[in-house]
Amino acid sequence: MPQALTHRIDQRTPGQLRGLSLQPGFTAAALGSVLIATGATRVLCTASLEPRTPSWLARGGWITAEYAMLPGATRPRGRRDPGGRGKEIQRLIGRSLRAGVDLSQLVGPDGGLSIVCDCDVIEADGGTRTASVTGAWVALEICLRKLVASGKLSAHPGLGQVAAVSVGIVESEGAEDDPIAMLDLCYQEDSRAVVDLNVVMRGGMPDAPLGLVEVQGTGERGDFSRAQLDRMLDLAESGVAELMAAQRAALIEAGV
């Protein structure tokens, strides 16, 4: 696939993440919290202990997620109702986080524990669902470590880090360049993408091989080739490795 286009709207190379920050302890009420910023996208992620597990759960614990885009996160103003898209995103976040935890071990002295991870988008410029997964894992990990330290969990149930990133085949602004694979799409790139892919991966801490948790891909204007898919997955893997390094740094900053 041609890779002649070196720079993008924000002067990144095709395989470069947007500017990233993870600010742990952003709020005090939740056991775990982090403000994640990827480019102009900002998401507040919190992890809170619920008093009971779902009634249908026979044993072990449970992790779920809620996702919302605040009305002022977009222009024009959005609605508070998450709608079908928001519900689909929060299911993705929940599945992704559960892949990083041994739920059978999420049990305290009084039985199974339930943790809710809330992801509230403060500002949206593409990649809100992937930023939510990456940030929510940090909030969840802080929460789990605090539960172990307080004796509410006898052992840490984690199976590894979980992070996510977007990637796509994007049309250039000039007609002379063919569409190419790009990592971590901003809104303007996402709106021009001929292929849109969201990739969730899991890895052991810190250096175990990465594995795929979920791949959501759509050919927006037709199909795409196996070679294009492989190129996008390669970009996603390199991006997720960087995101996981940032997650580990945020945990050190959190002091847990």
PDB file of N, CA and C in Angstrom, residues 15-96:
ATOM      1  N   GLY A  15       1.955   6.488  11.432  1.00  0.00           N
ATOM      2  CA  GLY A  15       1.973   5.561  12.562  1.00  0.00           C
ATOM      3  C   GLY A  15       2.160   6.219  13.909  1.00  0.00           C
ATOM      4  N   GLN A  16       1.851   7.500  14.021  1.00  0.00           N
ATOM      5  CA  GLN A  16       2.103   8.246  15.255  1.00  0.00           C
ATOM      6  C   GLN A  16       0.807   8.508  16.005  1.00  0.00           C
ATOM      7  N   LEU A  17       0.828   8.252  17.322  1.00  0.00           N
ATOM      8  CA  LEU A  17      -0.311   8.572  18.176  1.00  0.00           C
ATOM      9  C   LEU A  17      -0.456  10.082  18.323  1.00  0.00           C
ATOM     10  N   ARG A  18      -1.669  10.505  18.647  1.00  0.00           N
ATOM     11  CA  ARG A  18      -1.860  11.889  19.063  1.00  0.00           C
ATOM     12  C   ARG A  18      -1.186  12.121  20.414  1.00  0.00           C
ATOM     13  N   GLY A  19      -1.013  13.381  20.773  1.00  0.00           N
ATOM     14  CA  GLY A  19      -0.487  13.689  22.095  1.00  0.00           C
ATOM     15  C   GLY A  19      -1.349  13.042  23.171  1.00  0.00           C
ATOM     16  N   LEU A  20      -0.710  12.381  24.134  1.00  0.00           N
ATOM     17  CA  LEU A  20      -1.429  11.566  25.119  1.00  0.00           C
ATOM     18  C   LEU A  20      -1.060  12.002  26.529  1.00  0.00           C
ATOM     19  N   SER A  21      -2.074  12.093  27.387  1.00  0.00           N
ATOM     20  CA  SER A  21      -1.811  12.271  28.816  1.00  0.00           C
ATOM     21  C   SER A  21      -2.835  11.473  29.613  1.00  0.00           C
ATOM     22  N   LEU A  22      -2.387  10.957  30.746  1.00  0.00           N
ATOM     23  CA  LEU A  22      -3.243  10.231  31.683  1.00  0.00           C
ATOM     24  C   LEU A  22      -3.010  10.845  33.065  1.00  0.00           C
ATOM     25  N   GLN A  23      -4.056  11.452  33.614  1.00  0.00           N
ATOM     26  CA  GLN A  23      -3.936  12.134  34.896  1.00  0.00           C
ATOM     27  C   GLN A  23      -4.715  11.354  35.952  1.00  0.00           C
ATOM     28  N   PRO A  24      -4.032  10.507  36.756  1.00  0.00           N
ATOM     29  CA  PRO A  24      -4.747   9.713  37.759  1.00  0.00           C
ATOM     30  C   PRO A  24      -5.185  10.575  38.939  1.00  0.00           C
ATOM     31  N   GLY A  25      -6.172  10.064  39.673  1.00  0.00           N
ATOM     32  CA  GLY A  25      -6.662  10.780  40.843  1.00  0.00           C
ATOM     33  C   GLY A  25      -7.359  12.082  40.509  1.00  0.00           C
ATOM     34  N   PHE A  26      -8.006  12.141  39.346  1.00  0.00           N
ATOM     35  CA  PHE A  26      -8.624  13.387  38.906  1.00  0.00           C
ATOM     36  C   PHE A  26      -9.833  13.743  39.758  1.00  0.00           C
ATOM     37  N   THR A  27     -10.531  12.745  40.286  1.00  0.00           N
ATOM     38  CA  THR A  27     -11.629  12.976  41.219  1.00  0.00           C
ATOM     39  C   THR A  27     -11.380  12.171  42.483  1.00  0.00           C
ATOM     40  N   ALA A  28     -11.981  12.607  43.591  1.00  0.00           N
ATOM     41  CA  ALA A  28     -11.706  11.980  44.890  1.00  0.00           C
ATOM     42  C   ALA A  28     -12.766  10.959  45.305  1.00  0.00           C
ATOM     43  N   ALA A  29     -13.980  11.076  44.795  1.00  0.00           N
ATOM     44  CA  ALA A  29     -15.072  10.243  45.296  1.00  0.00           C
ATOM     45  C   ALA A  29     -14.935   8.780  44.868  1.00  0.00           C
ATOM     46  N   ALA A  30     -14.524   8.544  43.628  1.00  0.00           N
ATOM     47  CA  ALA A  30     -14.405   7.172  43.119  1.00  0.00           C
ATOM     48  C   ALA A  30     -13.118   6.533  43.623  1.00  0.00           C
ATOM     49  N   LEU A  31     -13.123   5.223  43.765  1.00  0.00           N
ATOM     50  CA  LEU A  31     -11.908   4.512  44.187  1.00  0.00           C
ATOM     51  C   LEU A  31     -10.784   4.693  43.184  1.00  0.00           C
ATOM     52  N   GLY A  32     -11.121   4.688  41.905  1.00  0.00           N
ATOM     53  CA  GLY A  32     -10.125   4.901  40.866  1.00  0.00           C
ATOM     54  C   GLY A  32     -10.614   5.931  39.875  1.00  0.00           C
ATOM     55  N   SER A  33      -9.737   6.819  39.446  1.00  0.00           N
ATOM     56  CA  SER A  33     -10.140   7.807  38.445  1.00  0.00           C
ATOM     57  C   SER A  33      -8.930   8.246  37.642  1.00  0.00           C
ATOM     58  N   VAL A  34      -9.190   8.634  36.403  1.00  0.00           N
ATOM     59  CA  VAL A  34      -8.147   9.167  35.530  1.00  0.00           C
ATOM     60  C   VAL A  34      -8.811  10.038  34.472  1.00  0.00           C
ATOM     61  N   LEU A  35      -8.168  11.138  34.139  1.00  0.00           N
ATOM     62  CA  LEU A  35      -8.572  11.941  32.994  1.00  0.00           C
ATOM     63  C   LEU A  35      -7.608  11.613  31.864  1.00  0.00           C
ATOM     64  N   ILE A  36      -8.136  11.032  30.779  1.00  0.00           N
ATOM     65  CA  ILE A  36      -7.307  10.704  29.631  1.00  0.00           C
ATOM     66  C   ILE A  36      -7.554  11.733  28.534  1.00  0.00           C
ATOM     67  N   ALA A  37      -6.467  12.203  27.940  1.00  0.00           N
ATOM     68  CA  ALA A  37      -6.548  13.120  26.803  1.00  0.00           C
ATOM     69  C   ALA A  37      -5.738  12.539  25.660  1.00  0.00           C
ATOM     70  N   THR A  38      -6.376  12.373  24.518  1.00  0.00           N
ATOM     71  CA  THR A  38      -5.692  11.948  23.296  1.00  0.00           C
ATOM     72  C   THR A  38      -5.996  12.994  22.242  1.00  0.00           C
ATOM     73  N   GLY A  39      -5.016  13.828  21.938  1.00  0.00           N
ATOM     74  CA  GLY A  39      -5.293  14.965  21.093  1.00  0.00           C
ATOM     75  C   GLY A  39      -6.297  15.865  21.782  1.00  0.00           C
ATOM     76  N   ALA A  40      -7.349  16.246  21.066  1.00  0.00           N
ATOM     77  CA  ALA A  40      -8.383  17.102  21.639  1.00  0.00           C
ATOM     78  C   ALA A  40      -9.508  16.310  22.295  1.00  0.00           C
ATOM     79  N   THR A  41      -9.430  14.981  22.278  1.00  0.00           N
ATOM     80  CA  THR A  41     -10.425  14.146  22.955  1.00  0.00           C
ATOM     81  C   THR A  41     -10.052  13.997  24.425  1.00  0.00           C
ATOM     82  N   ARG A  42     -11.009  14.256  25.298  1.00  0.00           N
ATOM     83  CA  ARG A  42     -10.777  14.113  26.742  1.00  0.00           C
ATOM     84  C   ARG A  42     -11.935  13.332  27.356  1.00  0.00           C
ATOM     85  N   VAL A  43     -11.580  12.328  28.168  1.00  0.00           N
ATOM     86  CA  VAL A  43     -12.580  11.473  28.800  1.00  0.00           C
ATOM     87  C   VAL A  43     -12.232  11.300  30.272  1.00  0.00           C
ATOM     88  N   LEU A  44     -13.196  11.542  31.143  1.00  0.00           N
ATOM     89  CA  LEU A  44     -13.037  11.280  32.564  1.00  0.00           C
ATOM     90  C   LEU A  44     -13.511   9.864  32.845  1.00  0.00           C
ATOM     91  N   CYS A  45     -12.620   9.027  33.349  1.00  0.00           N
ATOM     92  CA  CYS A  45     -12.926   7.626  33.638  1.00  0.00           C
ATOM     93  C   CYS A  45     -12.833   7.388  35.141  1.00  0.00           C
ATOM     94  N   THR A  46     -13.866   6.786  35.711  1.00  0.00           N
ATOM     95  CA  THR A  46     -13.866   6.463  37.135  1.00  0.00           C
ATOM     96  C   THR A  46     -14.266   5.011  37.336  1.00  0.00           C
ATOM     97  N   ALA A  47     -13.818   4.431  38.441  1.00  0.00           N
ATOM     98  CA  ALA A  47     -14.175   3.056  38.804  1.00  0.00           C
ATOM     99  C   ALA A  47     -14.683   3.061  40.236  1.00  0.00           C
ATOM    100  N   SER A  48     -15.902   2.561  40.429  1.00  0.00           N
ATOM    101  CA  SER A  48     -16.563   2.603  41.736  1.00  0.00           C
ATOM    102  C   SER A  48     -17.050   1.225  42.129  1.00  0.00           C
ATOM    103  N   LEU A  49     -16.966   0.937  43.414  1.00  0.00           N
ATOM    104  CA  LEU A  49     -17.446  -0.340  43.943  1.00  0.00           C
ATOM    105  C   LEU A  49     -18.945  -0.273  44.162  1.00  0.00           C
ATOM    106  N   GLU A  50     -19.658  -1.261  43.650  1.00  0.00           N
ATOM    107  CA  GLU A  50     -21.094  -1.383  43.850  1.00  0.00           C
ATOM    108  C   GLU A  50     -21.365  -2.339  45.015  1.00  0.00           C
ATOM    109  N   PRO A  51     -22.460  -2.135  45.743  1.00  0.00           N
ATOM    110  CA  PRO A  51     -22.698  -2.966  46.931  1.00  0.00           C
ATOM    111  C   PRO A  51     -23.084  -4.407  46.629  1.00  0.00           C
ATOM    112  N   ARG A  52     -23.493  -4.702  45.417  1.00  0.00           N
ATOM    113  CA  ARG A  52     -23.935  -6.068  45.121  1.00  0.00           C
ATOM    114  C   ARG A  52     -23.649  -6.400  43.652  1.00  0.00           C
ATOM    115  N   THR A  53     -23.569  -7.687  43.387  1.00  0.00           N
ATOM    116  CA  THR A  53     -23.396  -8.158  42.014  1.00  0.00           C
ATOM    117  C   THR A  53     -24.766  -8.326  41.355  1.00  0.00           C
ATOM    118  N   PRO A  54     -24.817  -8.461  40.019  1.00  0.00           N
ATOM    119  CA  PRO A  54     -26.111  -8.674  39.359  1.00  0.00           C
ATOM    120  C   PRO A  54     -26.808  -9.933  39.880  1.00  0.00           C
ATOM    121  N   SER A  55     -28.124  -9.896  39.915  1.00  0.00           N
ATOM    122  CA  SER A  55     -28.896 -11.001  40.489  1.00  0.00           C
ATOM    123  C   SER A  55     -28.704 -12.303  39.723  1.00  0.00           C
ATOM    124  N   TRP A  56     -28.370 -12.227  38.431  1.00  0.00           N
ATOM    125  CA  TRP A  56     -28.218 -13.426  37.620  1.00  0.00           C
ATOM    126  C   TRP A  56     -26.847 -14.080  37.779  1.00  0.00           C
ATOM    127  N   LEU A  57     -25.902 -13.400  38.452  1.00  0.00           N
ATOM    128  CA  LEU A  57     -24.543 -13.911  38.567  1.00  0.00           C
ATOM    129  C   LEU A  57     -24.469 -14.953  39.667  1.00  0.00           C
ATOM    130  N   ALA A  58     -24.109 -16.181  39.311  1.00  0.00           N
ATOM    131  CA  ALA A  58     -24.090 -17.275  40.276  1.00  0.00           C
ATOM    132  C   ALA A  58     -22.884 -17.214  41.204  1.00  0.00           C
ATOM    133  N   ARG A  59     -21.720 -16.850  40.667  1.00  0.00           N
ATOM    134  CA  ARG A  59     -20.521 -16.761  41.506  1.00  0.00           C
ATOM    135  C   ARG A  59     -19.506 -15.835  40.859  1.00  0.00           C
ATOM    136  N   GLY A  60     -18.508 -15.472  41.655  1.00  0.00           N
ATOM    137  CA  GLY A  60     -17.515 -14.533  41.168  1.00  0.00           C
ATOM    138  C   GLY A  60     -18.014 -13.103  41.235  1.00  0.00           C
ATOM    139  N   GLY A  61     -17.275 -12.195  40.608  1.00  0.00           N
ATOM    140  CA  GLY A  61     -17.647 -10.798  40.589  1.00  0.00           C
ATOM    141  C   GLY A  61     -17.969 -10.334  39.180  1.00  0.00           C
ATOM    142  N   TRP A  62     -18.195  -9.022  39.041  1.00  0.00           N
ATOM    143  CA  TRP A  62     -18.622  -8.498  37.747  1.00  0.00           C
ATOM    144  C   TRP A  62     -18.073  -7.092  37.546  1.00  0.00           C
ATOM    145  N   ILE A  63     -17.808  -6.770  36.303  1.00  0.00           N
ATOM    146  CA  ILE A  63     -17.361  -5.434  35.914  1.00  0.00           C
ATOM    147  C   ILE A  63     -18.226  -4.970  34.753  1.00  0.00           C
ATOM    148  N   THR A  64     -18.736  -3.766  34.865  1.00  0.00           N
ATOM    149  CA  THR A  64     -19.533  -3.210  33.789  1.00  0.00           C
ATOM    150  C   THR A  64     -19.111  -1.766  33.563  1.00  0.00           C
ATOM    151  N   ALA A  65     -19.627  -1.159  32.514  1.00  0.00           N
ATOM    152  CA  ALA A  65     -19.239   0.208  32.171  1.00  0.00           C
ATOM    153  C   ALA A  65     -20.442   1.009  31.717  1.00  0.00           C
ATOM    154  N   GLU A  66     -20.382   2.303  31.946  1.00  0.00           N
ATOM    155  CA  GLU A  66     -21.346   3.241  31.398  1.00  0.00           C
ATOM    156  C   GLU A  66     -20.574   4.331  30.660  1.00  0.00           C
ATOM    157  N   TYR A  67     -21.127   4.762  29.548  1.00  0.00           N
ATOM    158  CA  TYR A  67     -20.471   5.738  28.676  1.00  0.00           C
ATOM    159  C   TYR A  67     -21.453   6.849  28.346  1.00  0.00           C
ATOM    160  N   ALA A  68     -20.976   8.069  28.393  1.00  0.00           N
ATOM    161  CA  ALA A  68     -21.829   9.199  28.007  1.00  0.00           C
ATOM    162  C   ALA A  68     -20.962  10.303  27.429  1.00  0.00           C
ATOM    163  N   MET A  69     -21.516  10.977  26.447  1.00  0.00           N
ATOM    164  CA  MET A  69     -20.860  12.146  25.878  1.00  0.00           C
ATOM    165  C   MET A  69     -21.592  13.377  26.408  1.00  0.00           C
ATOM    166  N   LEU A  70     -20.902  14.213  27.187  1.00  0.00           N
ATOM    167  CA  LEU A  70     -21.549  15.376  27.756  1.00  0.00           C
ATOM    168  C   LEU A  70     -22.029  16.303  26.639  1.00  0.00           C
ATOM    169  N   PRO A  71     -23.151  16.991  26.859  1.00  0.00           N
ATOM    170  CA  PRO A  71     -23.726  17.807  25.780  1.00  0.00           C
ATOM    171  C   PRO A  71     -22.734  18.789  25.166  1.00  0.00           C
ATOM    172  N   GLY A  72     -21.869  19.382  25.996  1.00  0.00           N
ATOM    173  CA  GLY A  72     -20.931  20.366  25.489  1.00  0.00           C
ATOM    174  C   GLY A  72     -19.675  19.786  24.880  1.00  0.00           C
ATOM    175  N   ALA A  73     -19.608  18.450  24.750  1.00  0.00           N
ATOM    176  CA  ALA A  73     -18.417  17.818  24.196  1.00  0.00           C
ATOM    177  C   ALA A  73     -18.324  17.969  22.685  1.00  0.00           C
ATOM    178  N   THR A  74     -19.437  18.284  22.056  1.00  0.00           N
ATOM    179  CA  THR A  74     -19.466  18.422  20.594  1.00  0.00           C
ATOM    180  C   THR A  74     -20.125  19.745  20.215  1.00  0.00           C
ATOM    181  N   ARG A  75     -19.946  20.119  18.972  1.00  0.00           N
ATOM    182  CA  ARG A  75     -20.595  21.297  18.423  1.00  0.00           C
ATOM    183  C   ARG A  75     -21.333  20.888  17.157  1.00  0.00           C
ATOM    184  N   PRO A  76     -22.651  21.083  17.063  1.00  0.00           N
ATOM    185  CA  PRO A  76     -23.508  21.708  18.059  1.00  0.00           C
ATOM    186  C   PRO A  76     -23.704  20.830  19.292  1.00  0.00           C
ATOM    187  N   ARG A  77     -24.321  21.387  20.316  1.00  0.00           N
ATOM    188  CA  ARG A  77     -24.547  20.683  21.580  1.00  0.00           C
ATOM    189  C   ARG A  77     -25.255  19.363  21.338  1.00  0.00           C
ATOM    190  N   GLY A  78     -24.787  18.330  22.040  1.00  0.00           N
ATOM    191  CA  GLY A  78     -25.414  17.022  21.940  1.00  0.00           C
ATOM    192  C   GLY A  78     -26.521  16.841  22.961  1.00  0.00           C
ATOM    193  N   ARG A  79     -27.087  15.625  22.971  1.00  0.00           N
ATOM    194  CA  ARG A  79     -28.145  15.279  23.921  1.00  0.00           C
ATOM    195  C   ARG A  79     -27.571  14.415  25.033  1.00  0.00           C
ATOM    196  N   ARG A  80     -28.185  14.469  26.213  1.00  0.00           N
ATOM    197  CA  ARG A  80     -27.707  13.659  27.330  1.00  0.00           C
ATOM    198  C   ARG A  80     -28.036  12.180  27.163  1.00  0.00           C
ATOM    199  N   ASP A  81     -29.070  11.873  26.439  1.00  0.00           N
ATOM    200  CA  ASP A  81     -29.440  10.477  26.204  1.00  0.00           C
ATOM    201  C   ASP A  81     -28.354   9.813  25.356  1.00  0.00           C
ATOM    202  N   PRO A  82     -27.717   8.725  25.863  1.00  0.00           N
ATOM    203  CA  PRO A  82     -26.636   8.103  25.089  1.00  0.00           C
ATOM    204  C   PRO A  82     -27.100   7.471  23.789  1.00  0.00           C
ATOM    205  N   GLY A  83     -28.381   7.080  23.710  1.00  0.00           N
ATOM    206  CA  GLY A  83     -28.893   6.479  22.485  1.00  0.00           C
ATOM    207  C   GLY A  83     -28.267   5.125  22.197  1.00  0.00           C
ATOM    208  N   GLY A  84     -28.597   4.590  21.028  1.00  0.00           N
ATOM    209  CA  GLY A  84     -28.094   3.268  20.666  1.00  0.00           C
ATOM    210  C   GLY A  84     -26.590   3.219  20.527  1.00  0.00           C
ATOM    211  N   ARG A  85     -25.998   4.264  19.940  1.00  0.00           N
ATOM    212  CA  ARG A  85     -24.546   4.288  19.766  1.00  0.00           C
ATOM    213  C   ARG A  85     -23.840   4.274  21.116  1.00  0.00           C
ATOM    214  N   GLY A  86     -24.313   5.090  22.058  1.00  0.00           N
ATOM    215  CA  GLY A  86     -23.692   5.136  23.375  1.00  0.00           C
ATOM    216  C   GLY A  86     -23.793   3.814  24.103  1.00  0.00           C
ATOM    217  N   LYS A  87     -24.917   3.142  23.974  1.00  0.00           N
ATOM    218  CA  LYS A  87     -25.087   1.857  24.641  1.00  0.00           C
ATOM    219  C   LYS A  87     -24.176   0.802  24.030  1.00  0.00           C
ATOM    220  N   GLU A  88     -24.012   0.865  22.704  1.00  0.00           N
ATOM    221  CA  GLU A  88     -23.102  -0.086  22.048  1.00  0.00           C
ATOM    222  C   GLU A  88     -21.668   0.149  22.505  1.00  0.00           C
ATOM    223  N   ILE A  89     -21.288   1.425  22.668  1.00  0.00           N
ATOM    224  CA  ILE A  89     -19.927   1.738  23.113  1.00  0.00           C
ATOM    225  C   ILE A  89     -19.708   1.266  24.544  1.00  0.00           C
ATOM    226  N   GLN A  90     -20.682   1.475  25.425  1.00  0.00           N
ATOM    227  CA  GLN A  90     -20.463   1.055  26.801  1.00  0.00           C
ATOM    228  C   GLN A  90     -20.410  -0.463  26.928  1.00  0.00           C
ATOM    229  N   ARG A  91     -21.092  -1.176  26.061  1.00  0.00           N
ATOM    230  CA  ARG A  91     -20.952  -2.633  26.064  1.00  0.00           C
ATOM    231  C   ARG A  91     -19.543  -3.041  25.629  1.00  0.00           C
ATOM    232  N   LEU A  92     -18.999  -2.342  24.629  1.00  0.00           N
ATOM    233  CA  LEU A  92     -17.626  -2.602  24.205  1.00  0.00           C
ATOM    234  C   LEU A  92     -16.650  -2.358  25.346  1.00  0.00           C
ATOM    235  N   ILE A  93     -16.810  -1.247  26.055  1.00  0.00           N
ATOM    236  CA  ILE A  93     -15.906  -0.932  27.166  1.00  0.00           C
ATOM    237  C   ILE A  93     -15.993  -2.014  28.240  1.00  0.00           C
ATOM    238  N   GLY A  94     -17.207  -2.417  28.586  1.00  0.00           N
ATOM    239  CA  GLY A  94     -17.377  -3.451  29.606  1.00  0.00           C
ATOM    240  C   GLY A  94     -16.734  -4.764  29.203  1.00  0.00           C
ATOM    241  N   ARG A  95     -16.960  -5.200  27.961  1.00  0.00           N
ATOM    242  CA  ARG A  95     -16.340  -6.451  27.490  1.00  0.00           C
ATOM    243  C   ARG A  95     -14.826  -6.360  27.549  1.00  0.00           C
ATOM    244  N   SER A  96     -14.306  -5.219  27.140  1.00  0.00           N
ATOM    245  CA  SER A  96     -12.856  -5.042  27.101  1.00  0.00           C
ATOM    246  C   SER A  96     -12.257  -5.128  28.503  1.00  0.00           C
TER     247      SER A  96
END
